[in-house]
Short mmCIF file of C-alpha atoms in Angstrom, two decimals:
data_model
loop_
_atom_site.label_atom_id
_atom_site.label_comp_id
_atom_site.label_asym_id
_atom_site.label_seq_id
_atom_site.Cartn_x
_atom_site.Cartn_y
_atom_site.Cartn_z
CA UNK A 1 -33.77 -128.71 -68.26
CA UNK A 2 -37.20 -129.05 -68.41
CA UNK A 3 -38.05 -129.29 -72.05
CA UNK A 4 -41.79 -128.39 -73.30
CA UNK A 5 -42.36 -128.99 -76.81
CA UNK A 6 -44.09 -126.36 -78.64
CA UNK A 7 -47.12 -126.52 -80.50
CA UNK A 8 -47.09 -129.16 -83.33
CA UNK A 9 -47.34 -127.72 -86.90
CA UNK A 10 -48.62 -129.80 -89.80
CA UNK A 11 -47.38 -127.20 -92.59
CA UNK A 12 -43.80 -125.51 -91.89
CA UNK A 13 -44.43 -123.99 -95.44
CA UNK A 14 -45.93 -120.37 -96.80
CA UNK A 15 -49.35 -121.11 -98.09
CA UNK A 16 -49.92 -119.54 -101.83
CA UNK A 17 -52.23 -119.52 -104.72
CA UNK A 18 -51.94 -117.82 -108.10
CA UNK A 19 -54.70 -116.05 -109.24
CA UNK A 20 -56.14 -115.74 -113.14
CA UNK A 21 -56.57 -112.24 -114.62
CA UNK A 22 -57.44 -111.30 -118.16
CA UNK A 23 -60.55 -109.89 -119.86
CA UNK A 24 -62.74 -112.86 -121.29
CA UNK A 25 -63.76 -115.77 -119.28
CA UNK A 26 -62.72 -117.07 -115.78
CA UNK A 27 -63.57 -120.19 -114.28
CA UNK A 28 -62.38 -120.97 -110.45
CA UNK A 29 -63.23 -124.47 -108.79
CA UNK A 30 -62.28 -126.57 -106.23
CA UNK A 31 -60.62 -129.01 -108.86
CA UNK A 32 -58.45 -127.75 -111.68
CA UNK A 33 -59.55 -129.97 -114.16
CA UNK A 34 -63.24 -129.42 -113.50
CA UNK A 35 -62.17 -125.62 -114.04
CA UNK A 36 -60.62 -126.53 -117.48
CA UNK A 37 -63.64 -127.87 -118.43
CA UNK A 38 -65.23 -125.06 -118.03
CA UNK A 39 -62.78 -123.02 -120.08
CA UNK A 40 -62.76 -125.32 -122.93
CA UNK A 41 -66.91 -124.64 -123.02
CA UNK A 42 -66.47 -121.01 -123.28
CA UNK A 43 -63.50 -121.48 -125.92
CA UNK A 44 -66.46 -123.61 -127.76
CA UNK A 45 -68.76 -120.61 -127.40
CA UNK A 46 -70.67 -121.26 -124.78
CA UNK A 47 -71.74 -118.27 -121.52
CA UNK A 48 -71.59 -118.37 -118.07
CA UNK A 49 -74.06 -121.21 -117.73
CA UNK A 50 -72.85 -123.38 -120.25
CA UNK A 51 -69.30 -123.68 -117.96
CA UNK A 52 -70.58 -123.41 -114.45
CA UNK A 53 -73.02 -126.77 -115.91
CA UNK A 54 -69.87 -128.47 -117.28
CA UNK A 55 -67.79 -127.34 -114.23
CA UNK A 56 -70.42 -128.68 -111.94
CA UNK A 57 -70.67 -132.09 -113.91
CA UNK A 58 -67.05 -132.56 -114.33
CA UNK A 59 -66.99 -132.19 -110.59
CA UNK A 60 -68.85 -135.40 -110.07
CA UNK A 61 -65.64 -136.80 -111.64
CA UNK A 62 -62.90 -135.20 -109.67
CA UNK A 63 -64.23 -134.20 -106.71
CA UNK A 64 -66.82 -137.00 -105.88
CA UNK A 65 -66.03 -136.70 -102.02
CA UNK A 66 -67.66 -133.30 -102.00
CA UNK A 67 -70.34 -133.19 -104.82
CA UNK A 68 -71.92 -134.42 -108.08
CA UNK A 69 -75.08 -135.90 -109.28
CA UNK A 70 -76.33 -137.53 -106.26
CA UNK A 71 -76.01 -133.86 -104.49
CA UNK A 72 -78.23 -130.86 -104.32
CA UNK A 73 -77.28 -126.92 -103.98
CA UNK A 74 -78.36 -123.13 -104.87
CA UNK A 75 -77.00 -120.95 -107.89
CA UNK A 76 -76.71 -117.63 -107.74
CA UNK A 77 -76.95 -115.97 -111.75
CA UNK A 78 -76.83 -112.44 -112.47
CA UNK A 79 -76.89 -112.25 -116.27
CA UNK A 80 -75.14 -109.53 -118.21
CA UNK A 81 -77.94 -106.75 -119.04
CA UNK A 82 -80.13 -108.01 -116.02
CA UNK A 83 -80.86 -105.59 -113.27
CA UNK A 84 -80.51 -108.50 -110.51
CA UNK A 85 -79.69 -111.78 -109.55
CA UNK A 86 -81.80 -114.93 -110.01
CA UNK A 87 -81.67 -117.77 -107.21
CA UNK A 88 -81.63 -121.51 -108.75
CA UNK A 89 -82.97 -123.28 -105.41
CA UNK A 90 -82.01 -127.33 -106.01
CA UNK A 91 -81.51 -127.44 -102.79
CA UNK A 92 -82.50 -130.78 -100.26
CA UNK A 93 -85.81 -132.23 -99.98
CA UNK A 94 -86.78 -135.26 -97.95
CA UNK A 95 -88.28 -138.50 -99.81
CA UNK A 96 -92.29 -138.13 -99.29
CA UNK A 97 -91.94 -141.62 -97.90
CA UNK A 98 -89.82 -140.90 -95.26
CA UNK A 99 -90.90 -141.91 -91.60
CA UNK A 100 -89.76 -140.31 -88.80
CA UNK A 101 -90.43 -143.59 -86.83
CA UNK A 102 -87.81 -145.02 -88.70
CA UNK A 103 -84.93 -142.77 -86.84
CA UNK A 104 -85.23 -144.41 -83.58
CA UNK A 105 -82.83 -142.08 -80.49
CA UNK A 106 -80.60 -144.36 -78.79
CA UNK A 107 -80.76 -141.49 -75.64
CA UNK A 108 -77.16 -140.93 -76.25
CA UNK A 109 -75.59 -137.59 -77.97
CA UNK A 110 -72.72 -138.10 -80.93
CA UNK A 111 -70.15 -136.87 -79.52
CA UNK A 112 -67.93 -137.06 -81.98
CA UNK A 113 -68.85 -135.42 -85.26
CA UNK A 114 -72.22 -133.96 -84.73
CA UNK A 115 -74.19 -132.30 -81.94
CA UNK A 116 -77.34 -134.18 -82.57
CA UNK A 117 -79.04 -136.81 -80.49
CA UNK A 118 -77.57 -140.46 -81.76
CA UNK A 119 -79.81 -142.09 -83.84
CA UNK A 120 -79.78 -146.22 -84.38
CA UNK A 121 -77.36 -147.51 -86.56
CA UNK A 122 -76.54 -143.85 -87.47
CA UNK A 123 -79.37 -144.02 -89.96
CA UNK A 124 -79.78 -140.26 -90.62
CA UNK A 125 -76.10 -140.20 -91.43
CA UNK A 126 -75.24 -142.93 -93.72
CA UNK A 127 -76.99 -145.47 -95.46
CA UNK A 128 -80.66 -145.75 -98.18
CA UNK A 129 -82.45 -143.80 -95.42
CA UNK A 130 -79.78 -140.93 -95.71
CA UNK A 131 -80.80 -139.85 -98.70
CA UNK A 132 -82.31 -136.42 -99.84
CA UNK A 133 -83.88 -135.95 -103.48
CA UNK A 134 -81.06 -135.82 -105.59
CA UNK A 135 -81.26 -132.35 -107.19
CA UNK A 136 -78.04 -130.81 -108.46
CA UNK A 137 -78.92 -132.28 -112.07
CA UNK A 138 -82.39 -130.56 -112.02
CA UNK A 139 -80.74 -127.33 -111.10
CA UNK A 140 -78.31 -127.48 -114.21
CA UNK A 141 -81.05 -129.07 -116.41
CA UNK A 142 -83.03 -125.63 -115.47
CA UNK A 143 -80.13 -123.52 -115.98
CA UNK A 144 -79.20 -125.19 -119.09
CA UNK A 145 -82.54 -124.65 -120.65
CA UNK A 146 -83.24 -121.64 -119.71
CA UNK A 147 -79.97 -119.46 -120.38
CA UNK A 148 -77.27 -122.00 -122.05
CA UNK A 149 -76.13 -121.49 -125.80
CA UNK A 150 -74.99 -124.77 -126.73
CA UNK A 151 -76.08 -128.38 -126.92
CA UNK A 152 -75.71 -130.37 -123.81
CA UNK A 153 -73.75 -133.26 -125.70
CA UNK A 154 -70.91 -130.58 -125.53
CA UNK A 155 -71.72 -128.69 -121.91
CA UNK A 156 -71.43 -132.52 -120.59
CA UNK A 157 -68.61 -133.79 -122.65
CA UNK A 158 -65.71 -132.78 -120.30
CA UNK A 159 -67.15 -134.56 -117.96
CA UNK A 160 -67.61 -138.31 -119.99
CA UNK A 161 -64.11 -137.06 -120.67
CA UNK A 162 -63.29 -137.03 -117.32
CA UNK A 163 -64.67 -139.62 -116.09
CA UNK A 164 -63.48 -142.32 -118.29
CA UNK A 165 -60.32 -141.37 -117.44
CA UNK A 166 -60.65 -141.51 -113.67
CA UNK A 167 -60.33 -140.17 -110.43
CA UNK A 168 -56.44 -138.78 -109.60
CA UNK A 169 -54.68 -141.54 -107.57
CA UNK A 170 -52.49 -139.03 -105.76
CA UNK A 171 -51.65 -138.39 -102.16
CA UNK A 172 -55.35 -136.27 -101.68
CA UNK A 173 -57.39 -138.84 -102.72
CA UNK A 174 -55.62 -141.23 -100.55
CA UNK A 175 -56.43 -138.50 -97.92
CA UNK A 176 -59.96 -138.10 -98.77
CA UNK A 177 -60.90 -141.68 -98.99
CA UNK A 178 -59.12 -142.66 -95.73
CA UNK A 179 -60.80 -139.96 -93.74
CA UNK A 180 -64.23 -141.79 -94.74
CA UNK A 181 -62.96 -145.42 -94.83
CA UNK A 182 -64.83 -146.51 -92.08
CA UNK A 183 -68.33 -146.03 -93.41
CA UNK A 184 -67.24 -146.24 -96.92
CA UNK A 185 -66.31 -150.25 -96.20
CA UNK A 186 -69.91 -151.08 -95.09
CA UNK A 187 -71.43 -150.56 -98.64
CA UNK A 188 -70.46 -152.92 -101.50
CA UNK A 189 -70.17 -150.87 -104.20
CA UNK A 190 -68.17 -147.98 -102.40
CA UNK A 191 -65.94 -150.48 -101.11
CA UNK A 192 -65.22 -151.90 -104.95
CA UNK A 193 -64.30 -148.73 -105.97
CA UNK A 194 -62.50 -146.67 -103.15
CA UNK A 195 -61.26 -149.59 -100.92
CA UNK A 196 -59.34 -151.76 -103.09
CA UNK A 197 -58.09 -154.65 -101.27
CA UNK A 198 -60.02 -153.50 -98.44
CA UNK A 199 -57.42 -150.51 -98.07
CA UNK A 200 -57.82 -146.78 -99.61
CA UNK A 201 -55.90 -146.32 -102.43
CA UNK A 202 -52.16 -144.86 -102.60
CA UNK A 203 -50.26 -142.87 -104.87
CA UNK A 204 -47.08 -144.76 -106.35
CA UNK A 205 -43.82 -143.71 -104.55
CA UNK A 206 -42.39 -142.36 -107.49
CA UNK A 207 -43.32 -140.71 -111.06
CA UNK A 208 -47.04 -140.10 -111.94
CA UNK A 209 -50.50 -141.13 -109.84
CA UNK A 210 -52.81 -143.08 -112.45
CA UNK A 211 -56.08 -142.80 -112.38
CA UNK A 212 -59.12 -145.08 -111.29
CA UNK A 213 -62.95 -145.47 -112.02
CA UNK A 214 -65.78 -144.72 -110.67
CA UNK A 215 -67.72 -147.74 -111.21
CA UNK A 216 -70.78 -146.82 -113.55
CA UNK A 217 -70.45 -143.25 -113.31
CA UNK A 218 -68.91 -142.75 -117.51
CA UNK A 219 -71.70 -144.60 -118.44
CA UNK A 220 -74.60 -142.92 -116.78
CA UNK A 221 -72.84 -139.23 -117.42
CA UNK A 222 -72.72 -140.52 -121.26
CA UNK A 223 -76.63 -141.72 -121.19
CA UNK A 224 -77.50 -137.95 -119.88
CA UNK A 225 -75.34 -136.86 -122.60
CA UNK A 226 -77.90 -138.54 -124.90
CA UNK A 227 -81.08 -138.40 -122.90
CA UNK A 228 -80.62 -135.06 -121.74
CA UNK A 229 -79.96 -134.43 -117.78
CA UNK A 230 -84.19 -135.10 -116.80
CA UNK A 231 -83.44 -138.91 -117.93
CA UNK A 232 -81.91 -138.99 -113.81
CA UNK A 233 -85.57 -138.20 -113.02
CA UNK A 234 -87.81 -140.08 -115.79
CA UNK A 235 -85.88 -142.12 -117.89
CA UNK A 236 -83.08 -144.98 -117.66
CA UNK A 237 -80.91 -143.71 -115.02
CA UNK A 238 -84.05 -142.89 -112.76
CA UNK A 239 -85.10 -146.27 -112.90
CA UNK A 240 -81.76 -147.78 -112.43
CA UNK A 241 -82.03 -145.30 -109.13
CA UNK A 242 -84.88 -146.67 -107.93
CA UNK A 243 -83.88 -150.26 -108.68
CA UNK A 244 -80.93 -149.93 -106.62
CA UNK A 245 -82.41 -147.98 -103.35
CA UNK A 246 -85.60 -150.30 -103.49
CA UNK A 247 -83.01 -153.10 -103.31
CA UNK A 248 -80.67 -151.48 -100.48
CA UNK A 249 -84.27 -150.70 -97.95
CA UNK A 250 -84.23 -146.67 -99.24
CA UNK A 251 -87.84 -144.75 -99.30
CA UNK A 252 -86.57 -142.63 -102.35
CA UNK A 253 -89.38 -143.08 -104.92
CA UNK A 254 -90.47 -142.65 -108.68
CA UNK A 255 -92.68 -139.95 -107.48
CA UNK A 256 -89.89 -137.81 -105.65
CA UNK A 257 -87.32 -138.26 -108.72
CA UNK A 258 -90.25 -136.46 -110.96
CA UNK A 259 -91.37 -133.89 -108.93
CA UNK A 260 -88.03 -133.03 -108.59
CA UNK A 261 -87.75 -129.45 -110.19
CA UNK A 262 -85.34 -126.36 -109.73
CA UNK A 263 -86.71 -123.57 -108.07
CA UNK A 264 -85.90 -119.87 -109.56
CA UNK A 265 -86.64 -116.89 -107.49
CA UNK A 266 -85.42 -112.84 -107.09
CA UNK A 267 -82.63 -112.93 -105.32
CA UNK A 268 -82.40 -111.31 -101.62
CA UNK A 269 -80.21 -108.08 -101.61
CA UNK A 270 -78.97 -106.25 -98.71
CA UNK A 271 -76.98 -102.74 -99.13
CA UNK A 272 -73.17 -102.81 -98.13
CA UNK A 273 -70.76 -100.02 -98.39
CA UNK A 274 -72.18 -98.56 -101.79
CA UNK A 275 -73.02 -101.92 -103.45
CA UNK A 276 -76.04 -103.88 -103.17
CA UNK A 277 -75.23 -107.37 -101.87
CA UNK A 278 -76.88 -110.52 -103.64
CA UNK A 279 -78.01 -113.82 -101.56
CA UNK A 280 -79.19 -117.30 -101.83
CA UNK A 281 -82.42 -116.91 -99.88
CA UNK A 282 -83.43 -117.78 -96.48
CA UNK A 283 -82.93 -121.57 -96.46
CA UNK A 284 -79.48 -121.13 -96.78
CA UNK A 285 -76.66 -118.56 -94.33
CA UNK A 286 -78.00 -115.79 -95.78
CA UNK A 287 -80.04 -114.64 -92.95
CA UNK A 288 -77.38 -115.11 -90.91
CA UNK A 289 -74.85 -113.11 -93.02
CA UNK A 290 -77.40 -110.19 -93.05
CA UNK A 291 -77.46 -110.31 -89.33
CA UNK A 292 -73.49 -110.15 -88.74
CA UNK A 293 -73.60 -107.31 -91.40
CA UNK A 294 -75.99 -104.92 -89.76
CA UNK A 295 -73.96 -105.49 -86.53
CA UNK A 296 -71.00 -104.93 -88.43
CA UNK A 297 -72.36 -101.85 -90.58
CA UNK A 298 -70.82 -99.19 -87.98
CA UNK A 299 -67.48 -100.59 -87.16
CA UNK A 300 -64.29 -98.73 -87.66
CA UNK A 301 -62.51 -99.65 -90.60
CA UNK A 302 -58.95 -99.04 -90.86
CA UNK A 303 -55.73 -99.64 -93.12
CA UNK A 304 -56.07 -103.20 -92.75
CA UNK A 305 -58.13 -105.65 -90.26
CA UNK A 306 -56.98 -104.80 -86.24
CA UNK A 307 -57.77 -106.65 -83.60
CA UNK A 308 -60.43 -104.49 -82.54
CA UNK A 309 -62.11 -105.70 -85.89
CA UNK A 310 -61.80 -108.94 -85.53
CA UNK A 311 -63.09 -108.95 -81.93
CA UNK A 312 -66.28 -107.18 -83.40
CA UNK A 313 -66.23 -109.63 -86.38
CA UNK A 314 -66.30 -112.59 -83.89
CA UNK A 315 -68.68 -110.99 -81.53
CA UNK A 316 -71.27 -110.14 -84.26
CA UNK A 317 -71.10 -113.87 -85.55
CA UNK A 318 -71.74 -115.34 -82.13
CA UNK A 319 -74.84 -113.30 -81.55
CA UNK A 320 -75.90 -114.32 -85.19
CA UNK A 321 -75.34 -118.12 -84.60
CA UNK A 322 -76.77 -117.73 -80.96
CA UNK A 323 -79.98 -116.66 -82.87
CA UNK A 324 -79.87 -118.77 -86.02
CA UNK A 325 -79.56 -121.56 -83.52
CA UNK A 326 -82.30 -120.66 -80.84
CA UNK A 327 -84.50 -119.93 -83.95
CA UNK A 328 -84.34 -123.10 -85.62
CA UNK A 329 -83.80 -125.60 -82.91
CA UNK A 330 -80.83 -126.07 -83.19
CA UNK A 331 -81.55 -127.66 -86.69
CA UNK A 332 -77.85 -126.81 -87.92
CA UNK A 333 -75.34 -129.65 -87.18
CA UNK A 334 -71.84 -129.37 -86.46
CA UNK A 335 -70.55 -131.74 -88.51
CA UNK A 336 -66.28 -131.86 -88.31
CA UNK A 337 -66.30 -133.64 -91.99
CA UNK A 338 -69.36 -131.63 -93.99
CA UNK A 339 -67.95 -131.31 -97.22
CA UNK A 340 -69.09 -128.98 -100.33
CA UNK A 341 -68.03 -127.90 -103.30
CA UNK A 342 -68.21 -123.88 -104.88
CA UNK A 343 -67.52 -122.55 -108.10
CA UNK A 344 -67.73 -119.36 -109.90
CA UNK A 345 -67.75 -118.13 -112.90
CA UNK A 346 -67.54 -115.08 -115.30
CA UNK A 347 -68.04 -115.02 -119.13
CA UNK A 348 -66.98 -112.42 -121.43
CA UNK A 349 -70.42 -110.31 -121.64
CA UNK A 350 -70.12 -110.04 -117.61
CA UNK A 351 -72.67 -112.77 -116.96
CA UNK A 352 -71.44 -113.81 -113.05
CA UNK A 353 -72.27 -117.50 -111.49
CA UNK A 354 -71.73 -118.27 -108.14
CA UNK A 355 -72.94 -121.84 -107.27
CA UNK A 356 -72.51 -124.23 -104.24
CA UNK A 357 -73.31 -127.94 -104.46
CA UNK A 358 -72.86 -130.48 -101.59
CA UNK A 359 -73.15 -134.04 -100.67
CA UNK A 360 -73.66 -132.80 -96.56
CA UNK A 361 -71.21 -134.85 -95.24
CA UNK A 362 -67.72 -135.84 -97.09
CA UNK A 363 -68.51 -138.59 -99.37
CA UNK A 364 -72.17 -137.99 -98.43
CA UNK A 365 -74.16 -140.67 -97.48
CA UNK A 366 -71.01 -143.08 -98.68
CA UNK A 367 -73.56 -144.96 -100.67
CA UNK A 368 -72.38 -145.18 -104.67
CA UNK A 369 -75.38 -146.86 -106.50
CA UNK A 370 -73.87 -149.85 -108.27
CA UNK A 371 -76.12 -149.44 -111.48
CA UNK A 372 -75.19 -145.69 -112.09
CA UNK A 373 -72.60 -145.17 -109.98
CA UNK A 374 -73.86 -142.25 -108.47
CA UNK A 375 -72.68 -141.28 -104.56
CA UNK A 376 -75.70 -140.15 -102.70
CA UNK A 377 -75.75 -137.53 -100.74
CA UNK A 378 -76.95 -138.02 -96.82
CA UNK A 379 -79.06 -134.49 -97.02
CA UNK A 380 -81.77 -136.58 -94.09
CA UNK A 381 -78.40 -135.17 -91.51
CA UNK A 382 -79.82 -131.92 -91.50
CA UNK A 383 -83.15 -132.77 -90.37
CA UNK A 384 -83.61 -132.54 -86.22
CA UNK A 385 -83.73 -136.39 -85.34
CA UNK A 386 -85.73 -135.09 -82.07
CA UNK A 387 -89.54 -135.00 -82.61
CA UNK A 388 -91.60 -132.14 -82.38
CA UNK A 389 -88.91 -129.30 -83.29
CA UNK A 390 -88.86 -126.96 -85.71
CA UNK A 391 -86.75 -129.13 -87.92
CA UNK A 392 -87.48 -132.33 -87.27
CA UNK A 393 -87.51 -135.43 -89.52
CA UNK A 394 -90.54 -135.76 -92.17
CA UNK A 395 -91.46 -136.75 -95.33
CA UNK A 396 -91.15 -133.98 -98.10
CA UNK A 397 -89.77 -131.06 -96.07
CA UNK A 398 -86.91 -128.78 -96.75
CA UNK A 399 -84.34 -128.24 -94.40
CA UNK A 400 -82.09 -124.92 -93.46
CA UNK A 401 -78.63 -125.54 -94.95
CA UNK A 402 -75.26 -123.94 -94.54
CA UNK A 403 -74.41 -122.95 -98.36
CA UNK A 404 -74.10 -118.97 -98.83
CA UNK A 405 -73.18 -118.24 -102.54
CA UNK A 406 -73.13 -114.63 -103.05
CA UNK A 407 -72.97 -111.75 -105.94
CA UNK A 408 -72.24 -108.08 -105.26
CA UNK A 409 -73.49 -105.47 -107.95
CA UNK A 410 -72.37 -102.05 -108.77
CA UNK A 411 -75.37 -100.47 -110.04
CA UNK A 412 -76.99 -103.45 -112.22
CA UNK A 413 -73.87 -104.74 -113.30
CA UNK A 414 -72.44 -107.69 -111.01
CA UNK A 415 -68.69 -107.03 -109.82
CA UNK A 416 -67.89 -109.61 -107.28
CA UNK A 417 -68.78 -112.96 -107.00
CA UNK A 418 -68.13 -115.61 -103.93
CA UNK A 419 -68.92 -118.58 -102.14
CA UNK A 420 -67.40 -121.56 -100.15
CA UNK A 421 -67.27 -124.94 -98.87
CA UNK A 422 -67.26 -125.80 -95.42
CA UNK A 423 -70.37 -126.64 -93.84
CA UNK A 424 -70.72 -123.75 -91.01
CA UNK A 425 -67.41 -122.09 -91.74
CA UNK A 426 -68.43 -120.52 -95.02
CA UNK A 427 -70.04 -118.16 -93.12
CA UNK A 428 -67.12 -116.28 -91.51
CA UNK A 429 -65.20 -117.18 -94.60
CA UNK A 430 -67.64 -115.66 -97.41
CA UNK A 431 -68.25 -112.31 -94.96
CA UNK A 432 -64.55 -112.02 -94.33
CA UNK A 433 -63.38 -112.42 -98.07
CA UNK A 434 -65.89 -109.92 -98.87
CA UNK A 435 -65.35 -107.10 -96.24
CA UNK A 436 -61.56 -107.43 -96.79
CA UNK A 437 -62.03 -106.37 -100.41
CA UNK A 438 -65.31 -103.97 -99.65
CA UNK A 439 -63.67 -102.44 -96.37
CA UNK A 440 -60.32 -102.43 -96.38
CA UNK A 441 -59.87 -102.09 -100.34
CA UNK A 442 -57.92 -105.57 -100.75
CA UNK A 443 -56.90 -106.98 -103.66
CA UNK A 444 -58.52 -110.26 -104.58
CA UNK A 445 -54.97 -111.94 -104.32
CA UNK A 446 -54.15 -110.05 -100.59
CA UNK A 447 -58.21 -110.96 -99.19
CA UNK A 448 -57.39 -114.84 -100.66
CA UNK A 449 -54.59 -114.76 -98.44
CA UNK A 450 -55.21 -112.72 -95.57
CA UNK A 451 -55.42 -114.68 -92.26
CA UNK A 452 -58.85 -115.39 -90.98
CA UNK A 453 -61.19 -116.41 -87.93
CA UNK A 454 -63.66 -118.80 -88.03
CA UNK A 455 -66.63 -118.40 -85.73
CA UNK A 456 -69.43 -121.58 -86.22
CA UNK A 457 -70.79 -122.06 -82.82
CA UNK A 458 -71.58 -119.44 -80.25
CA UNK A 459 -69.23 -120.25 -77.78
CA UNK A 460 -65.60 -120.29 -79.43
CA UNK A 461 -63.62 -118.82 -82.16
CA UNK A 462 -61.26 -120.18 -84.08
CA UNK A 463 -58.16 -118.17 -85.17
CA UNK A 464 -55.31 -118.60 -87.59
CA UNK A 465 -52.03 -118.90 -85.80
CA UNK A 466 -50.73 -116.50 -87.86
CA UNK A 467 -53.01 -113.62 -87.04
CA UNK A 468 -50.13 -112.34 -84.57
CA UNK A 469 -50.52 -112.35 -80.56
CA UNK A 470 -52.41 -108.61 -80.38
CA UNK A 471 -55.24 -109.84 -82.10
CA UNK A 472 -55.41 -113.62 -80.62
CA UNK A 473 -54.76 -112.01 -77.01
CA UNK A 474 -57.56 -109.63 -78.34
CA UNK A 475 -59.74 -112.68 -79.16
CA UNK A 476 -58.79 -114.82 -76.43
CA UNK A 477 -59.70 -112.12 -73.33
CA UNK A 478 -63.29 -111.95 -75.02
CA UNK A 479 -63.68 -116.22 -74.37
CA UNK A 480 -62.91 -119.31 -75.44
CA UNK A 481 -60.29 -119.03 -78.50
CA UNK A 482 -58.63 -122.01 -80.34
CA UNK A 483 -55.03 -121.14 -82.11
CA UNK A 484 -54.96 -123.47 -84.94
CA UNK A 485 -53.35 -123.61 -88.45
CA UNK A 486 -55.22 -123.49 -92.13
CA UNK A 487 -54.33 -126.40 -93.50
CA UNK A 488 -55.21 -129.32 -95.56
CA UNK A 489 -56.46 -131.50 -92.96
CA UNK A 490 -57.50 -130.45 -90.28
CA UNK A 491 -59.84 -128.65 -92.19
CA UNK A 492 -59.96 -125.63 -89.29
CA UNK A 493 -61.39 -122.62 -92.13
CA UNK A 494 -63.74 -122.74 -94.99
CA UNK A 495 -62.75 -122.87 -98.71
CA UNK A 496 -63.83 -119.57 -100.55
CA UNK A 497 -63.25 -118.69 -104.06
CA UNK A 498 -64.01 -115.39 -105.82
CA UNK A 499 -64.29 -113.56 -108.87
CA UNK A 500 -64.11 -109.84 -109.66
CA UNK A 501 -65.29 -108.14 -112.82
CA UNK A 502 -64.56 -104.36 -113.24
CA UNK A 503 -66.32 -102.06 -115.12
CA UNK A 504 -62.98 -101.72 -117.48
CA UNK A 505 -63.11 -105.34 -118.89
CA UNK A 506 -60.33 -106.92 -116.46
CA UNK A 507 -61.89 -109.83 -114.30
CA UNK A 508 -59.34 -111.55 -111.77
CA UNK A 509 -60.44 -114.78 -110.19
CA UNK A 510 -59.03 -116.71 -107.34
CA UNK A 511 -59.35 -120.58 -105.19
CA UNK A 512 -58.89 -121.11 -102.02
CA UNK A 513 -55.30 -121.18 -100.89
CA UNK A 514 -55.39 -124.19 -98.95
CA UNK A 515 -57.05 -126.15 -101.25
CA UNK A 516 -54.16 -128.49 -103.18
CA UNK A 517 -56.23 -129.17 -106.16
CA UNK A 518 -58.34 -126.02 -106.06
CA UNK A 519 -57.56 -123.41 -109.77
CA UNK A 520 -58.90 -120.09 -111.12
CA UNK A 521 -58.01 -120.23 -114.70
CA UNK A 522 -58.84 -117.37 -117.50
CA UNK A 523 -59.81 -117.65 -121.19
CA UNK A 524 -56.76 -116.76 -123.15
#
């Protein structure tokens, strides 16, 4: 007998995620405890902006590999009663003193995680020269000052409590830390926190998992609660950051922090299926999403996505990505460990927020600053390491990112808000989630659980193994197609979440099906 093993399947179970429903506020986040923070703030009288800021700050303590005080991002805010959304841009900006000559090419290509030419010592990927200016707190500060209701002390209180409790020491933490351990061990404070005895923390064999503290982060959050979020840019926290960066040989300066402010712009718009799609602007995946939708406008839609629809979508994605990469000189790294966090909020008045934040790679630069406990981003990796390219490394420059928060409005009323994490995979996930609802009339639960494809590159498609032979066969006839699982790891698809706010006052939210900690919660 000749025995040929079948393909290995990591998860022999059915993935399912509960939705949250109600007539008041809803918060969706990639960590349930962060969503709880947002609900607690709304229960205390806060609005959607307060809840979004509270949730984002809480994520620093409970999802440190994806976002935090050392990160950056974009938020779409459509306030109830306003005709359109606004973009809060706190995206990546390179330090003014960043010197391209410090990033020397080896002559080789990175063959494991990135398509960039290799830099000596991977200085653009981890370590102190990989830091972009940490602008997340500037974004939160602007949102809270402009539109929040509660005092900052109340908004930040859940994050402080979670930081004092510590990061859950369960199997998911073990997995996330282990995936970055080979680089975390190079940096003293990172290794001290995340690699006790030189190894990732491990959950107990039985019983409840414990918690461990993330260095000085609780004290830093406490200081920000007392002095204000701008303290990270011109106060005691700023001084702590600059002292650590200087000792490490980094170039992030006092002026970089002091000049860091969010930009607020009208959201670009695009008509889609009787709604107006509101997007986050040119330095995100928004232009590429519009290009995909232009190609999909006349594609036939039936009762459900079929082989023809998936084939048309994959072709549209390939064309859009080919144009994106050609126009940018390939200034968009393919990063297998790219990690981000997305949260979506709606309050009882109908204000909706879609906010995406990131450290770029999982664990960002892998550098925890010892005086502040801030895990810094590695945003310099977004830049092309080759000189004289459209997006080459340079001081004060802004690179293109993959983040893609969206809000669809009905008339002037925000109706559907969504976004996701997962680097280049975000665009395909958010576009399909939106299409499942608008094109095929799926409920939000159906859309979240429906199998998807991913196209993050012009040359191939990743197809969910549950799509079936007809769809997979059609995709395979059109080019390279990899059949993969929708699993916790490997992360083959982005992790989207969304909220729908109906005109009758009912709201529903749902988080990513394959994310073990994610949750959608509703006010009672």
